[in-house]
JSON list of C-alpha atoms in Angstrom, two decimals:
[
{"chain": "S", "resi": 42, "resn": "UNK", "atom": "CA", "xyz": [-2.29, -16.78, 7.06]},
{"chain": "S", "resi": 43, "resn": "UNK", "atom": "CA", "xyz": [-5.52, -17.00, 8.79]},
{"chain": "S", "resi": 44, "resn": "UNK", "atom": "CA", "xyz": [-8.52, -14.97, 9.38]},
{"chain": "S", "resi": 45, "resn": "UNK", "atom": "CA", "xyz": [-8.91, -14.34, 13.14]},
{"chain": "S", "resi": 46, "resn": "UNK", "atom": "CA", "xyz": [-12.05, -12.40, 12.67]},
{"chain": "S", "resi": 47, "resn": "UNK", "atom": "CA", "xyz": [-14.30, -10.58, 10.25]},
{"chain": "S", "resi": 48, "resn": "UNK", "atom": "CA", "xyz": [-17.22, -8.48, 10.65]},
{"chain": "S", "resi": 49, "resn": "UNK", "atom": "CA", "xyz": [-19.54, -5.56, 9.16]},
{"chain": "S", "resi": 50, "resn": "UNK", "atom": "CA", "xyz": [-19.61, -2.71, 11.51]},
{"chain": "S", "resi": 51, "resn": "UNK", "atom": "CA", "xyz": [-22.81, -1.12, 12.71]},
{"chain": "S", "resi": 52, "resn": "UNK", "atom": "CA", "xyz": [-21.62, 2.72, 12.87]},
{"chain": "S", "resi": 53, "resn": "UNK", "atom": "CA", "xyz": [-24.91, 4.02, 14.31]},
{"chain": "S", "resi": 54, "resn": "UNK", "atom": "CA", "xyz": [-23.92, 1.62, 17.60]},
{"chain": "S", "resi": 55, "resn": "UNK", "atom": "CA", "xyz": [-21.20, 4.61, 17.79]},
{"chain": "S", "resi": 56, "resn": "UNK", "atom": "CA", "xyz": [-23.39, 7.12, 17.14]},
{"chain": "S", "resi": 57, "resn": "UNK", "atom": "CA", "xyz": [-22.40, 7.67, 13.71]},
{"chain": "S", "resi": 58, "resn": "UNK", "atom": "CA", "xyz": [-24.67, 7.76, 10.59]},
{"chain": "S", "resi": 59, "resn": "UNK", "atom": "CA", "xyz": [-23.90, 7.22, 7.29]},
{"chain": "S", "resi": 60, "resn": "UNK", "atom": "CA", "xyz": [-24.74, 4.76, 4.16]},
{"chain": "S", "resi": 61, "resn": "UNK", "atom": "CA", "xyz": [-20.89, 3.12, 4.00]},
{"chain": "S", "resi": 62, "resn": "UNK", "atom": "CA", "xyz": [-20.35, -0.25, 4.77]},
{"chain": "S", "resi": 63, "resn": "UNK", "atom": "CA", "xyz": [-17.68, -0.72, 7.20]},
{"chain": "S", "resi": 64, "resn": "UNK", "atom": "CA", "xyz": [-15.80, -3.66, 7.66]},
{"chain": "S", "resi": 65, "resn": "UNK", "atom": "CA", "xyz": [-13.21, -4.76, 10.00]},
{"chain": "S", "resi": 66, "resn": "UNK", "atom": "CA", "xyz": [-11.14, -8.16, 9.68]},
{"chain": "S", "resi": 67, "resn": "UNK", "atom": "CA", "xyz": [-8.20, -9.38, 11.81]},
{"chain": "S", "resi": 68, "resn": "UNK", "atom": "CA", "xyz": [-6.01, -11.79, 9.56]},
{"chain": "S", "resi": 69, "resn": "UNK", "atom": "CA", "xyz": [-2.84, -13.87, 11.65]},
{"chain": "S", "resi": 70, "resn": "UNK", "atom": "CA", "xyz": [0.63, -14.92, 9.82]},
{"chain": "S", "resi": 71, "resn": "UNK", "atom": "CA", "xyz": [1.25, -18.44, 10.99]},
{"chain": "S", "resi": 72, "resn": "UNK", "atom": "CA", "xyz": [4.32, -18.77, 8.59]},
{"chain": "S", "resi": 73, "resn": "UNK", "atom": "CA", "xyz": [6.91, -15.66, 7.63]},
{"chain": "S", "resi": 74, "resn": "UNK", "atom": "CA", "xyz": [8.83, -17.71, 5.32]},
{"chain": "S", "resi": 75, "resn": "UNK", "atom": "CA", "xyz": [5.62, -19.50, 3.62]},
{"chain": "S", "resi": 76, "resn": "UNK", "atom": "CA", "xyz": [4.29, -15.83, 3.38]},
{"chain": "S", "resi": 77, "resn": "UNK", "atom": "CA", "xyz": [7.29, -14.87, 1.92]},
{"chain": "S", "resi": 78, "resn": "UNK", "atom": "CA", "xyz": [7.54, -17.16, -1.03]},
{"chain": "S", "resi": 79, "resn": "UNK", "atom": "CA", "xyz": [3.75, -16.48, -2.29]},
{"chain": "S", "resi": 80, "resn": "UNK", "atom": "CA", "xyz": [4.63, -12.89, -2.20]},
{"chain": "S", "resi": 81, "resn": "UNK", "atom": "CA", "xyz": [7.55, -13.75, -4.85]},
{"chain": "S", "resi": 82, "resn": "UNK", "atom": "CA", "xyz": [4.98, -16.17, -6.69]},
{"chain": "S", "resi": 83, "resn": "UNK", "atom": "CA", "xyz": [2.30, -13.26, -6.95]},
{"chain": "S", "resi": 84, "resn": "UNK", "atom": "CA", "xyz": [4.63, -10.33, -7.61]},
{"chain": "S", "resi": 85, "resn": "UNK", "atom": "CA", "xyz": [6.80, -12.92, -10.71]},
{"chain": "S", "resi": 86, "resn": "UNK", "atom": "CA", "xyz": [3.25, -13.96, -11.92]},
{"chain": "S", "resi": 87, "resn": "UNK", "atom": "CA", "xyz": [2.68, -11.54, -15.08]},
{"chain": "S", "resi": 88, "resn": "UNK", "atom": "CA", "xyz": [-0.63, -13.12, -16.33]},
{"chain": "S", "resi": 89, "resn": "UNK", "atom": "CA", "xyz": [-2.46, -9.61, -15.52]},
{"chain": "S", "resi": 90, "resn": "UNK", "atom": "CA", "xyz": [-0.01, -8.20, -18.43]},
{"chain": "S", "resi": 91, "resn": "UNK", "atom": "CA", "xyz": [-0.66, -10.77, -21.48]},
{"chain": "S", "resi": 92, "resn": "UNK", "atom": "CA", "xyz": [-4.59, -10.10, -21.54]},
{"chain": "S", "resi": 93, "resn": "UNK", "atom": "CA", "xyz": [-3.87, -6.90, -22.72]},
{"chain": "S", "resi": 94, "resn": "UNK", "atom": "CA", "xyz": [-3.07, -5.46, -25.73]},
{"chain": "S", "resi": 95, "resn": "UNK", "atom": "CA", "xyz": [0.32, -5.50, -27.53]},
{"chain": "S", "resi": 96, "resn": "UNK", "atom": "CA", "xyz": [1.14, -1.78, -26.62]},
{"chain": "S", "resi": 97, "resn": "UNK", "atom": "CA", "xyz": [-0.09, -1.95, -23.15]},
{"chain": "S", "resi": 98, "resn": "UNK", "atom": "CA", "xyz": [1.69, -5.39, -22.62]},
{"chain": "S", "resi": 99, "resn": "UNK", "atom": "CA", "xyz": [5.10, -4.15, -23.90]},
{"chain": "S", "resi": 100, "resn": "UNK", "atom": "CA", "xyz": [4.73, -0.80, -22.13]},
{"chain": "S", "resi": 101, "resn": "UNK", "atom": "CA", "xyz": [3.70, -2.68, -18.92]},
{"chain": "S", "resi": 102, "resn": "UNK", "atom": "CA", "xyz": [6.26, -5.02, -18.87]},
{"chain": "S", "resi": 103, "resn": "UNK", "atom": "CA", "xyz": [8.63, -2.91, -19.00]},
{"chain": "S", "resi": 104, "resn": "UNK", "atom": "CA", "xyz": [7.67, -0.85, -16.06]},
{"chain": "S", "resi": 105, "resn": "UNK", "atom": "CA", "xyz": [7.14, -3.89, -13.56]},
{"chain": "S", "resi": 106, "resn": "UNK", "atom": "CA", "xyz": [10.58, -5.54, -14.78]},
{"chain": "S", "resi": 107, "resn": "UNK", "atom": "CA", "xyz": [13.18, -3.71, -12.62]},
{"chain": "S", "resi": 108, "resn": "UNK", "atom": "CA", "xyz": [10.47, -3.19, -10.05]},
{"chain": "S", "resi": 109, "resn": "UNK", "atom": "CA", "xyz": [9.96, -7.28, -9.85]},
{"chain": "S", "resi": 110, "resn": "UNK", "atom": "CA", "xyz": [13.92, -7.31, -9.52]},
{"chain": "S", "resi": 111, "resn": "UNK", "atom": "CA", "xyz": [14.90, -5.07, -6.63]},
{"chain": "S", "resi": 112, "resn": "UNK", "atom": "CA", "xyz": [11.73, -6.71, -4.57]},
{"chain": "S", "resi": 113, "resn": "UNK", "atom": "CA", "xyz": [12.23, -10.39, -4.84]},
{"chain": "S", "resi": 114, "resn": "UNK", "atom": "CA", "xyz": [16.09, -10.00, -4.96]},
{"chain": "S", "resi": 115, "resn": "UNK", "atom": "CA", "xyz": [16.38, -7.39, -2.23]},
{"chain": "S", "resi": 116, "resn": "UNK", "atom": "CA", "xyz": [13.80, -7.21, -0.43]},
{"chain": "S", "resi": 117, "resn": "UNK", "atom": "CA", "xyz": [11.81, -10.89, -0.19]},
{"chain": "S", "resi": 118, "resn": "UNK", "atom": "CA", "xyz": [14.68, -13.22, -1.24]},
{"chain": "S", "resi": 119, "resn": "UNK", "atom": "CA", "xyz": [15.97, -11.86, 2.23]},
{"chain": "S", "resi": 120, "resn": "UNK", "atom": "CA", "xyz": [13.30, -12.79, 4.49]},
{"chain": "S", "resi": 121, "resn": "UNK", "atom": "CA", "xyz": [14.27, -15.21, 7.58]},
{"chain": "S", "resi": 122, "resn": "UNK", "atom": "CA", "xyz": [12.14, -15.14, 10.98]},
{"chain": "S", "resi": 123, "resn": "UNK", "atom": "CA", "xyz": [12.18, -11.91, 11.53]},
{"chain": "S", "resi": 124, "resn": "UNK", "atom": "CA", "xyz": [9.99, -9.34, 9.39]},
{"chain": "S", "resi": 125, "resn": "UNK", "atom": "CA", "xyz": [11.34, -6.28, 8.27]},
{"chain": "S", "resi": 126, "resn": "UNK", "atom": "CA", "xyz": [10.58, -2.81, 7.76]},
{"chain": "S", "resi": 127, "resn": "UNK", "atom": "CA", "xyz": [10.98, -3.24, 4.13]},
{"chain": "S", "resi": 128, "resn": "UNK", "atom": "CA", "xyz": [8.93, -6.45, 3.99]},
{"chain": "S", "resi": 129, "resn": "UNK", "atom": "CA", "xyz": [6.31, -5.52, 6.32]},
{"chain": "S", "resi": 130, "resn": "UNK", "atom": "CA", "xyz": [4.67, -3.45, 3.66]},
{"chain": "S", "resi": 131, "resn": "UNK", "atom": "CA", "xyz": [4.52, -5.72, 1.37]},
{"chain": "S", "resi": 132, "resn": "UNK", "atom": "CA", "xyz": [3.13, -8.49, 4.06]},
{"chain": "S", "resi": 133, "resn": "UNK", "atom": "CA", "xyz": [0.57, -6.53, 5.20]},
{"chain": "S", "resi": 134, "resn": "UNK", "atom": "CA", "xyz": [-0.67, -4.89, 1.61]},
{"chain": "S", "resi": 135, "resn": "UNK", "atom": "CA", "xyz": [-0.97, -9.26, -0.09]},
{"chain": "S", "resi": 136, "resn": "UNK", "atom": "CA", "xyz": [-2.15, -10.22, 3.06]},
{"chain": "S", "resi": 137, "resn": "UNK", "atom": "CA", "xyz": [-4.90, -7.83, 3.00]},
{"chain": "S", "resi": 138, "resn": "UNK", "atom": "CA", "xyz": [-6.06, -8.44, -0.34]},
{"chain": "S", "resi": 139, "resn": "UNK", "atom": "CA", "xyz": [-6.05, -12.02, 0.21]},
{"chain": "S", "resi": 140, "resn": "UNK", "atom": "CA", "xyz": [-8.62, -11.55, 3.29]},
{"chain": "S", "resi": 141, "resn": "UNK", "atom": "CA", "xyz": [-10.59, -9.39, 1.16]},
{"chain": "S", "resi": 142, "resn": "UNK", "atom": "CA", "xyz": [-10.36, -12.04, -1.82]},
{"chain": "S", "resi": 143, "resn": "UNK", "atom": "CA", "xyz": [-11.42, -14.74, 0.93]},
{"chain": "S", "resi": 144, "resn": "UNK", "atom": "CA", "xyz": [-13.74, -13.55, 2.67]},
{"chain": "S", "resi": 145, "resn": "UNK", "atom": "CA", "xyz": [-15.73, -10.84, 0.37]},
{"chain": "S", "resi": 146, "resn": "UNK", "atom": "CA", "xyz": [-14.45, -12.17, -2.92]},
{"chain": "S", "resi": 147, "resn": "UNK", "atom": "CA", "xyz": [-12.45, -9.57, -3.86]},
{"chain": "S", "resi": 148, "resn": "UNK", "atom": "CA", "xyz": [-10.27, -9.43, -7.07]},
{"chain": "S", "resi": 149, "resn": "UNK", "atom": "CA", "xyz": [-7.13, -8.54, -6.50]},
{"chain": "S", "resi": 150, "resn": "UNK", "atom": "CA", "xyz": [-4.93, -6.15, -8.81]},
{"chain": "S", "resi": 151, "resn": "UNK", "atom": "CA", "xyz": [-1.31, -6.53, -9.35]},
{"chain": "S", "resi": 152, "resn": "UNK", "atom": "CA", "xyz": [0.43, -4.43, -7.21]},
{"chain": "S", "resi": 153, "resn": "UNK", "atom": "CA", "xyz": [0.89, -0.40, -7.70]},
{"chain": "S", "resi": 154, "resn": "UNK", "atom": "CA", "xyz": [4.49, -0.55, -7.95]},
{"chain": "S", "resi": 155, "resn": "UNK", "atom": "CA", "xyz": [4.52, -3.11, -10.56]},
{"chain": "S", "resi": 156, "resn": "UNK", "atom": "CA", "xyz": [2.51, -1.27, -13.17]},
{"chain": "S", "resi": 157, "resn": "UNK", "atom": "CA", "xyz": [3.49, 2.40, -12.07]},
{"chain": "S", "resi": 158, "resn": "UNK", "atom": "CA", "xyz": [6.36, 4.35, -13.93]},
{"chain": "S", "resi": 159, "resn": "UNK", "atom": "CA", "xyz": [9.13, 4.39, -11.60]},
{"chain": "S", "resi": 160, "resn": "UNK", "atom": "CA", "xyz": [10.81, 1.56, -10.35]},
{"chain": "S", "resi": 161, "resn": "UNK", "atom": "CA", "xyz": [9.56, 1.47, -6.64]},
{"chain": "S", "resi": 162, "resn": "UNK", "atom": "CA", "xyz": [7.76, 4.13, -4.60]},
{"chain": "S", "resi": 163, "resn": "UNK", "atom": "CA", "xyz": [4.98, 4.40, -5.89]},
{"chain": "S", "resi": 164, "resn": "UNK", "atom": "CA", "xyz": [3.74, 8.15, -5.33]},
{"chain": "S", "resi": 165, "resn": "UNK", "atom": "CA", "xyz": [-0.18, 6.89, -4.32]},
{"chain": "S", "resi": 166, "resn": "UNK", "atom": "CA", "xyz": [-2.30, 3.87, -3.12]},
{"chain": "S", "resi": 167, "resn": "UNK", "atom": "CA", "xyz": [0.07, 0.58, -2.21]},
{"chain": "S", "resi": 168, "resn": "UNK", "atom": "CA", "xyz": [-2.82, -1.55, -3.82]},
{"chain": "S", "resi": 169, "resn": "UNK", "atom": "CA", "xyz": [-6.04, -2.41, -5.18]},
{"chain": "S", "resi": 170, "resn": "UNK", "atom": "CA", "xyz": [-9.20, -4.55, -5.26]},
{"chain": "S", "resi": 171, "resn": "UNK", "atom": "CA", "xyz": [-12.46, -4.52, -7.18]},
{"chain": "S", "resi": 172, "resn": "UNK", "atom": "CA", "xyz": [-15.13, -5.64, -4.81]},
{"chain": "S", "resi": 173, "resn": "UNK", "atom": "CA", "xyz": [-17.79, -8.05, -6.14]},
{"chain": "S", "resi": 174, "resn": "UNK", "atom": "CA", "xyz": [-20.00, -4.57, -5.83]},
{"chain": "S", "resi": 175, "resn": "UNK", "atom": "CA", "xyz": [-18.12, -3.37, -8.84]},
{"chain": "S", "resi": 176, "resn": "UNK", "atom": "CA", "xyz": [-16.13, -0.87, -6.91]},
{"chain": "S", "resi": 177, "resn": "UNK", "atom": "CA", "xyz": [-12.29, -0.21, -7.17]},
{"chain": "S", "resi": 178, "resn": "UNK", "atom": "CA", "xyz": [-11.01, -0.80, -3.63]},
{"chain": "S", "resi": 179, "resn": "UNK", "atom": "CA", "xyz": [-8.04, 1.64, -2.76]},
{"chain": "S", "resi": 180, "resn": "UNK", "atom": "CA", "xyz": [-5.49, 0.34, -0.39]},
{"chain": "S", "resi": 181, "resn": "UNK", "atom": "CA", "xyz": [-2.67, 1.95, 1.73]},
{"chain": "S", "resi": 182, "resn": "UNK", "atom": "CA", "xyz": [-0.60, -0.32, 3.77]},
{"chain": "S", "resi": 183, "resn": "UNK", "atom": "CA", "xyz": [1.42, 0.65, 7.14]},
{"chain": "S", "resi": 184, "resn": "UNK", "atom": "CA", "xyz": [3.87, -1.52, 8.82]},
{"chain": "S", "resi": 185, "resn": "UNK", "atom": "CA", "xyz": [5.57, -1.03, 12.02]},
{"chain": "S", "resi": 186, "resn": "UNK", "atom": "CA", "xyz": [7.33, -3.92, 14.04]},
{"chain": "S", "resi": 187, "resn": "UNK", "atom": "CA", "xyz": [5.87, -2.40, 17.52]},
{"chain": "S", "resi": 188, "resn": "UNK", "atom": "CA", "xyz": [2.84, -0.85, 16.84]},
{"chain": "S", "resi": 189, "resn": "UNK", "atom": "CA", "xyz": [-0.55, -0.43, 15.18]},
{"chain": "S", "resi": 190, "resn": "UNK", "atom": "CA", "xyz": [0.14, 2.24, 12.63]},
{"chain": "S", "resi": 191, "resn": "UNK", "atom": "CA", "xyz": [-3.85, 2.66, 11.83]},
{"chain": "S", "resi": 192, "resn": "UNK", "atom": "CA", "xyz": [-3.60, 6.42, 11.61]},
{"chain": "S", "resi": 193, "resn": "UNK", "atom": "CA", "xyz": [-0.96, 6.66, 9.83]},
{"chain": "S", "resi": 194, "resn": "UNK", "atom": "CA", "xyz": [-2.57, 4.84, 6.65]},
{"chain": "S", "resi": 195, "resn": "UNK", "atom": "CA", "xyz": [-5.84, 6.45, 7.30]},
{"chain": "S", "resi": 196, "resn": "UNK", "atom": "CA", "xyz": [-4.16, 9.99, 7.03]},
{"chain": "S", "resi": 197, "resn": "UNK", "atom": "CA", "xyz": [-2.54, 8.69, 4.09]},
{"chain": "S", "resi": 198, "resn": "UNK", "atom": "CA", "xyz": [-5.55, 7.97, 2.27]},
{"chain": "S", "resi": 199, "resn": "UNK", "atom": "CA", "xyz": [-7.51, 11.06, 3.21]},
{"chain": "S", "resi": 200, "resn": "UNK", "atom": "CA", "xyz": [-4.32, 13.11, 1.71]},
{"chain": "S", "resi": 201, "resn": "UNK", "atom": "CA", "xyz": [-4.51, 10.85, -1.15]},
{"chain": "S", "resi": 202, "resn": "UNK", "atom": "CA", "xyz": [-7.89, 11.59, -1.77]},
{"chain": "S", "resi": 203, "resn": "UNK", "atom": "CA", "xyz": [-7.84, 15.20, -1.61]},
{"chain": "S", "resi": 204, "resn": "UNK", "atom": "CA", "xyz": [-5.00, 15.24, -4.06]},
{"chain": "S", "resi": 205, "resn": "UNK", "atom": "CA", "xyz": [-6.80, 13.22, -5.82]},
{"chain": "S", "resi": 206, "resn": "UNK", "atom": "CA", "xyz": [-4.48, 10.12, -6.92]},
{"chain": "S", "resi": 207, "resn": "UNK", "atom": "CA", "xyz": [-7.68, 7.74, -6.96]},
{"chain": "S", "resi": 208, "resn": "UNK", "atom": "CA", "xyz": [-8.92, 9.76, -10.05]},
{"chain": "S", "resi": 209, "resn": "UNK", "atom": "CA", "xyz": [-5.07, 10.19, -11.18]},
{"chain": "S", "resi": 210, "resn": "UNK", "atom": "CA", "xyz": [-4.80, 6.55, -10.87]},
{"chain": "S", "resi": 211, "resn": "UNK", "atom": "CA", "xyz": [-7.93, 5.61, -13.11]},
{"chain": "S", "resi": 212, "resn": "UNK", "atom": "CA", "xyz": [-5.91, 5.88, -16.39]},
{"chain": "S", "resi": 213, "resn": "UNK", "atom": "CA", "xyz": [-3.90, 2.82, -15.59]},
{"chain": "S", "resi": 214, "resn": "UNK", "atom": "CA", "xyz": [-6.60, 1.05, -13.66]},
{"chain": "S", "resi": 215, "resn": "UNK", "atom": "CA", "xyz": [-8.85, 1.20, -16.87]},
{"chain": "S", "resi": 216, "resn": "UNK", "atom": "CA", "xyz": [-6.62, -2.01, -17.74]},
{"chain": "S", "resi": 217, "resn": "UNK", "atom": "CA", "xyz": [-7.43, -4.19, -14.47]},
{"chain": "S", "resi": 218, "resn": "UNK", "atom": "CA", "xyz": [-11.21, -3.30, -13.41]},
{"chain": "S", "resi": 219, "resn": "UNK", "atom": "CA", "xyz": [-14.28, -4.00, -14.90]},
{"chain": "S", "resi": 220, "resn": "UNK", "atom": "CA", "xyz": [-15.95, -1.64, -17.24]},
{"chain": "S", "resi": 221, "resn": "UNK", "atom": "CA", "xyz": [-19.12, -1.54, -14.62]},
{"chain": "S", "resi": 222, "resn": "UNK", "atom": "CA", "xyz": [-16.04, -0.21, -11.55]},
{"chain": "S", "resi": 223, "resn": "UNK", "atom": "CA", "xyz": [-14.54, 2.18, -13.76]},
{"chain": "S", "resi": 224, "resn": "UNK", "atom": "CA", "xyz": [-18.11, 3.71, -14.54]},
{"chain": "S", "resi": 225, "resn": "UNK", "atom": "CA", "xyz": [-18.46, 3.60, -10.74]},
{"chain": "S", "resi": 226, "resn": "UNK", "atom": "CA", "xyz": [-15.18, 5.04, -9.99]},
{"chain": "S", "resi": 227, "resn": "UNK", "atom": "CA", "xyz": [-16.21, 7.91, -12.78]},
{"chain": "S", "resi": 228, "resn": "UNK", "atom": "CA", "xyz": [-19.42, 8.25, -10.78]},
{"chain": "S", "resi": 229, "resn": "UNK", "atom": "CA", "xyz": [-17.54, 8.95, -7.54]},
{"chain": "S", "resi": 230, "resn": "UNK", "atom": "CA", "xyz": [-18.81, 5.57, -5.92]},
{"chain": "S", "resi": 231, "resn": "UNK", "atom": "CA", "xyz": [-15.57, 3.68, -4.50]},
{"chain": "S", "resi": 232, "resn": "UNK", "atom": "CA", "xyz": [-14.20, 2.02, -1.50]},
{"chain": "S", "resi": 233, "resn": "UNK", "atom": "CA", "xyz": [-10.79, 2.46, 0.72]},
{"chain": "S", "resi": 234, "resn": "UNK", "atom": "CA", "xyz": [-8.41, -0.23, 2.44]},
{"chain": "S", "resi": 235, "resn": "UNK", "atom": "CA", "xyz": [-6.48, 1.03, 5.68]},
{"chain": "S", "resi": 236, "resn": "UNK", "atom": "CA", "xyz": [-4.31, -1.82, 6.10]},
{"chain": "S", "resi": 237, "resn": "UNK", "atom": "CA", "xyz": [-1.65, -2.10, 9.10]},
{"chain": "S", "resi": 238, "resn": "UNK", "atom": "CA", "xyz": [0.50, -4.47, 11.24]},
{"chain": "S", "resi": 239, "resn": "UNK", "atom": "CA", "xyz": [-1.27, -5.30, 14.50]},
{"chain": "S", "resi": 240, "resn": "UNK", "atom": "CA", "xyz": [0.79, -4.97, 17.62]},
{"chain": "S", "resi": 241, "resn": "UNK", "atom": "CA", "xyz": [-1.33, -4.94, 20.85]},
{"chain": "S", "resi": 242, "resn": "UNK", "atom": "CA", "xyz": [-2.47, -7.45, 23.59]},
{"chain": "S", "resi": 243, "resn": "UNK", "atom": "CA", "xyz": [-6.53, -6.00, 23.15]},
{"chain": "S", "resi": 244, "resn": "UNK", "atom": "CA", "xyz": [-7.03, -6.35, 19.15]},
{"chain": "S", "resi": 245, "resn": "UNK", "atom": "CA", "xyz": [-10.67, -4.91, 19.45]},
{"chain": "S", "resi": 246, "resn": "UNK", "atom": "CA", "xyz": [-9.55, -2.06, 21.22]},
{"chain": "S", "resi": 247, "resn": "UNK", "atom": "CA", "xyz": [-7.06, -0.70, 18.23]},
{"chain": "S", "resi": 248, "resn": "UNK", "atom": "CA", "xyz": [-10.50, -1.17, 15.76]},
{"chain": "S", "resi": 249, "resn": "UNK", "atom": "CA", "xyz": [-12.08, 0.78, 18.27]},
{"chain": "S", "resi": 250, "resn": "UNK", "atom": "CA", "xyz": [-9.86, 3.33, 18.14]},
{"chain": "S", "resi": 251, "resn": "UNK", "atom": "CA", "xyz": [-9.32, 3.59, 14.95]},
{"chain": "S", "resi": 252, "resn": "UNK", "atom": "CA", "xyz": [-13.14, 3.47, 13.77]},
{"chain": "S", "resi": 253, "resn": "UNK", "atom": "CA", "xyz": [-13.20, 6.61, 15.55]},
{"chain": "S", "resi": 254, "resn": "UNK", "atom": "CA", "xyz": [-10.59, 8.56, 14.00]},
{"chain": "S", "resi": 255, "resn": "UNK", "atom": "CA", "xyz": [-11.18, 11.75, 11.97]},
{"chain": "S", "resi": 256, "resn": "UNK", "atom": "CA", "xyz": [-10.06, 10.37, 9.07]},
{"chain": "S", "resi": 257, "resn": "UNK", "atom": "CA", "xyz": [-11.99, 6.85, 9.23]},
{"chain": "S", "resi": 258, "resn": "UNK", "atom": "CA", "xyz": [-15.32, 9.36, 9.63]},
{"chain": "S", "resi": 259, "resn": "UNK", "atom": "CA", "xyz": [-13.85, 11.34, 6.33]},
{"chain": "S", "resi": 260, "resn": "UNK", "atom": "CA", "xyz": [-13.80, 8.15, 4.35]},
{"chain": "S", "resi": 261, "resn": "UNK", "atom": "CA", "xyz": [-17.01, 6.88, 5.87]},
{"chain": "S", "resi": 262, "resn": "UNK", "atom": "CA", "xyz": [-18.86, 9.61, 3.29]},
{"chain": "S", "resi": 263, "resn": "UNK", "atom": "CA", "xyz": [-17.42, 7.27, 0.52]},
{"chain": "S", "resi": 264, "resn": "UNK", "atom": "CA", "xyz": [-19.21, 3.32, -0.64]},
{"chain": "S", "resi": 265, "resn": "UNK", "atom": "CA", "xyz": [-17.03, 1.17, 1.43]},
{"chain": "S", "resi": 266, "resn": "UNK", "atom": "CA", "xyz": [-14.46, 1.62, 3.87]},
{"chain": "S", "resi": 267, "resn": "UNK", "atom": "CA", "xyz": [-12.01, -1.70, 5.14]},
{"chain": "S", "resi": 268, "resn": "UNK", "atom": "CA", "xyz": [-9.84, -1.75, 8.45]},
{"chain": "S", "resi": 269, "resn": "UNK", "atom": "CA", "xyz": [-7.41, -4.74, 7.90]},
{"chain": "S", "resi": 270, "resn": "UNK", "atom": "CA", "xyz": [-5.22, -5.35, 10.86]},
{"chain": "S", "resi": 271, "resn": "UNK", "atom": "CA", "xyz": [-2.26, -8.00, 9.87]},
{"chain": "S", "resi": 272, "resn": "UNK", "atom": "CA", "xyz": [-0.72, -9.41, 13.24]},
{"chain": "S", "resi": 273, "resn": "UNK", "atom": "CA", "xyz": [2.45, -11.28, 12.55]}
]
C-alpha cells in the first residue's frame, strides 16, 4: 500500500471553528493479493492475547478462535484480483490503521471482531487505534466496489456514539490501551476513524464533500477526527 497523501485540515478555511484536529490521508493498494496475505498474518498473530493475564488470555482466545477461522478460510484465503464485498471491509479497516501507524504513529489494536463475543459482526466500531496523544481512536470502515461510501461510515459513527458503544466498548479496551487513553476515554477526550473505499476520478473533491457533512461537523466537537480514503 502506499500513502498518496496526508494532511491536517484547517476547518476555519471552511468556515468552521472548533479545537479538533482533522486529518485527511489518501492511502493506494498497489498489490490485492500482497494485501491479502498480511491481513491473514495480522488477524493469525495472537501476541496482543499472551500479555495478558491467564483469565483474560483463555477467555480471549476463545472468542477470536472461530472468528480467525471463518475470515482467513472464507473470506481472505479467497482473495484473487478482484476485491470483494466481504474483503473490502477488512482492506480498508488494516489499511487504515496502517496509514495511521505510518504516518502519525498510531498503535494499532487487534481487530473488534477478534476480541468481541460473537463470532463475526461485531455490533460497534470495526477497529481501533491509540494515537501517540493517548487517545483511543474509534474506527468504522465502509467498502463499496463503485463508490465512496464516506457517509455511510460517518452516520455510522455518529449512531454509534449516541448509543454509546465507545463507552460500552471501554470494558474490553481496558486490555489494549494505555492506562493514560483509558483515563482520557473516561474523561470524554477521544478520536474517530471514517474509513472508506475511494472510487472517483477527483479524490479531493470526495474529502471535500465529506468534511462537510453533518455528521463529520458532529464528530468535529470530539479530540480528533480521521477521513481515510482506501483506493484500490
Amino acid at each position: 500500500m502506499q500513502i498518496v497523501s496526508a494532511q491536517k485540515i484547517d476547518m476555519s478555511h471552511h468556515g468552521i471553528t472548533t479545537a479538533c484536529a482533522v486529518y485527511l490521508i489518501h492511502v493506494k493498494i498497489l498489490d490485492i493479493k500482497k494485501r491479502a496475505k498480511s491481513i491473514i498474518d495480522t488477524i493469525t498473530n495472537r501476541s496482543w492475547i499472551t500479555s495478558l493475564g491467564p483469565i483474560d488470555r483463555v477467555s480471549y482466545d476463545a472468542r477470536a478462535e472461530k472468528t480467525i477461522k471463518k475470515i482467513v478460510e472464507n473470506i481472505l484465503m479467497k482473495v484473487d484480483d478482484k476485491v470483494t464485498s466481504d474483503f473490502g471491509e477488512y482492506l480498508v479497516s488494516d489499511s487504515a490503521g496502517n496509514a495511521l501507524n505510518i504516518q502519525h504513529g498510531h498503535t494499532k489494536i487487534a481487530l473488534a471482531e477478534l476480541w468481541k463475543e460473537q463470532a463475526s459482526g461485531n455490533p460497534g466500531f470495526d477497529f481501533h487505534t491509540e494515537s501517540s496523544t493517548e487517545l483511543i481512536i474509534y474506527g468504522e470502515a465502509k467498502f463499496k466496489t463503485s463508490d465512496s461510501p464516506y457517509t455511510l461510515a460517518l452516520d455510522q459513527i455518529v449512531n454509534f456514539v449516541d448509543d454509546k458503544k465507545d463507552l460500552m466498548e471501554l470494558t474490553d479496551l481496558k486490555n489494549f490501551c494505555s492506562a493514560n487513553a483509558i483515563t482520557n476515554a473516561l474523561n470524554h477526550k477521544k478520536g474517530f476513524i471514517a474509513a472508506f473505499s475511494l472510487n472517483a476520478v477527483d479524490h479531493n473533491k470526495i474529502f471535500e464533500k465529506a468534511l462537510k457533512t453533518a455528521s463529520a461537523q458532529k464528530l468535529m466537537v470530539h479530540n480528533e477526527l480521521y477521513l481515510i480514503g482506501v483506493q484500490v
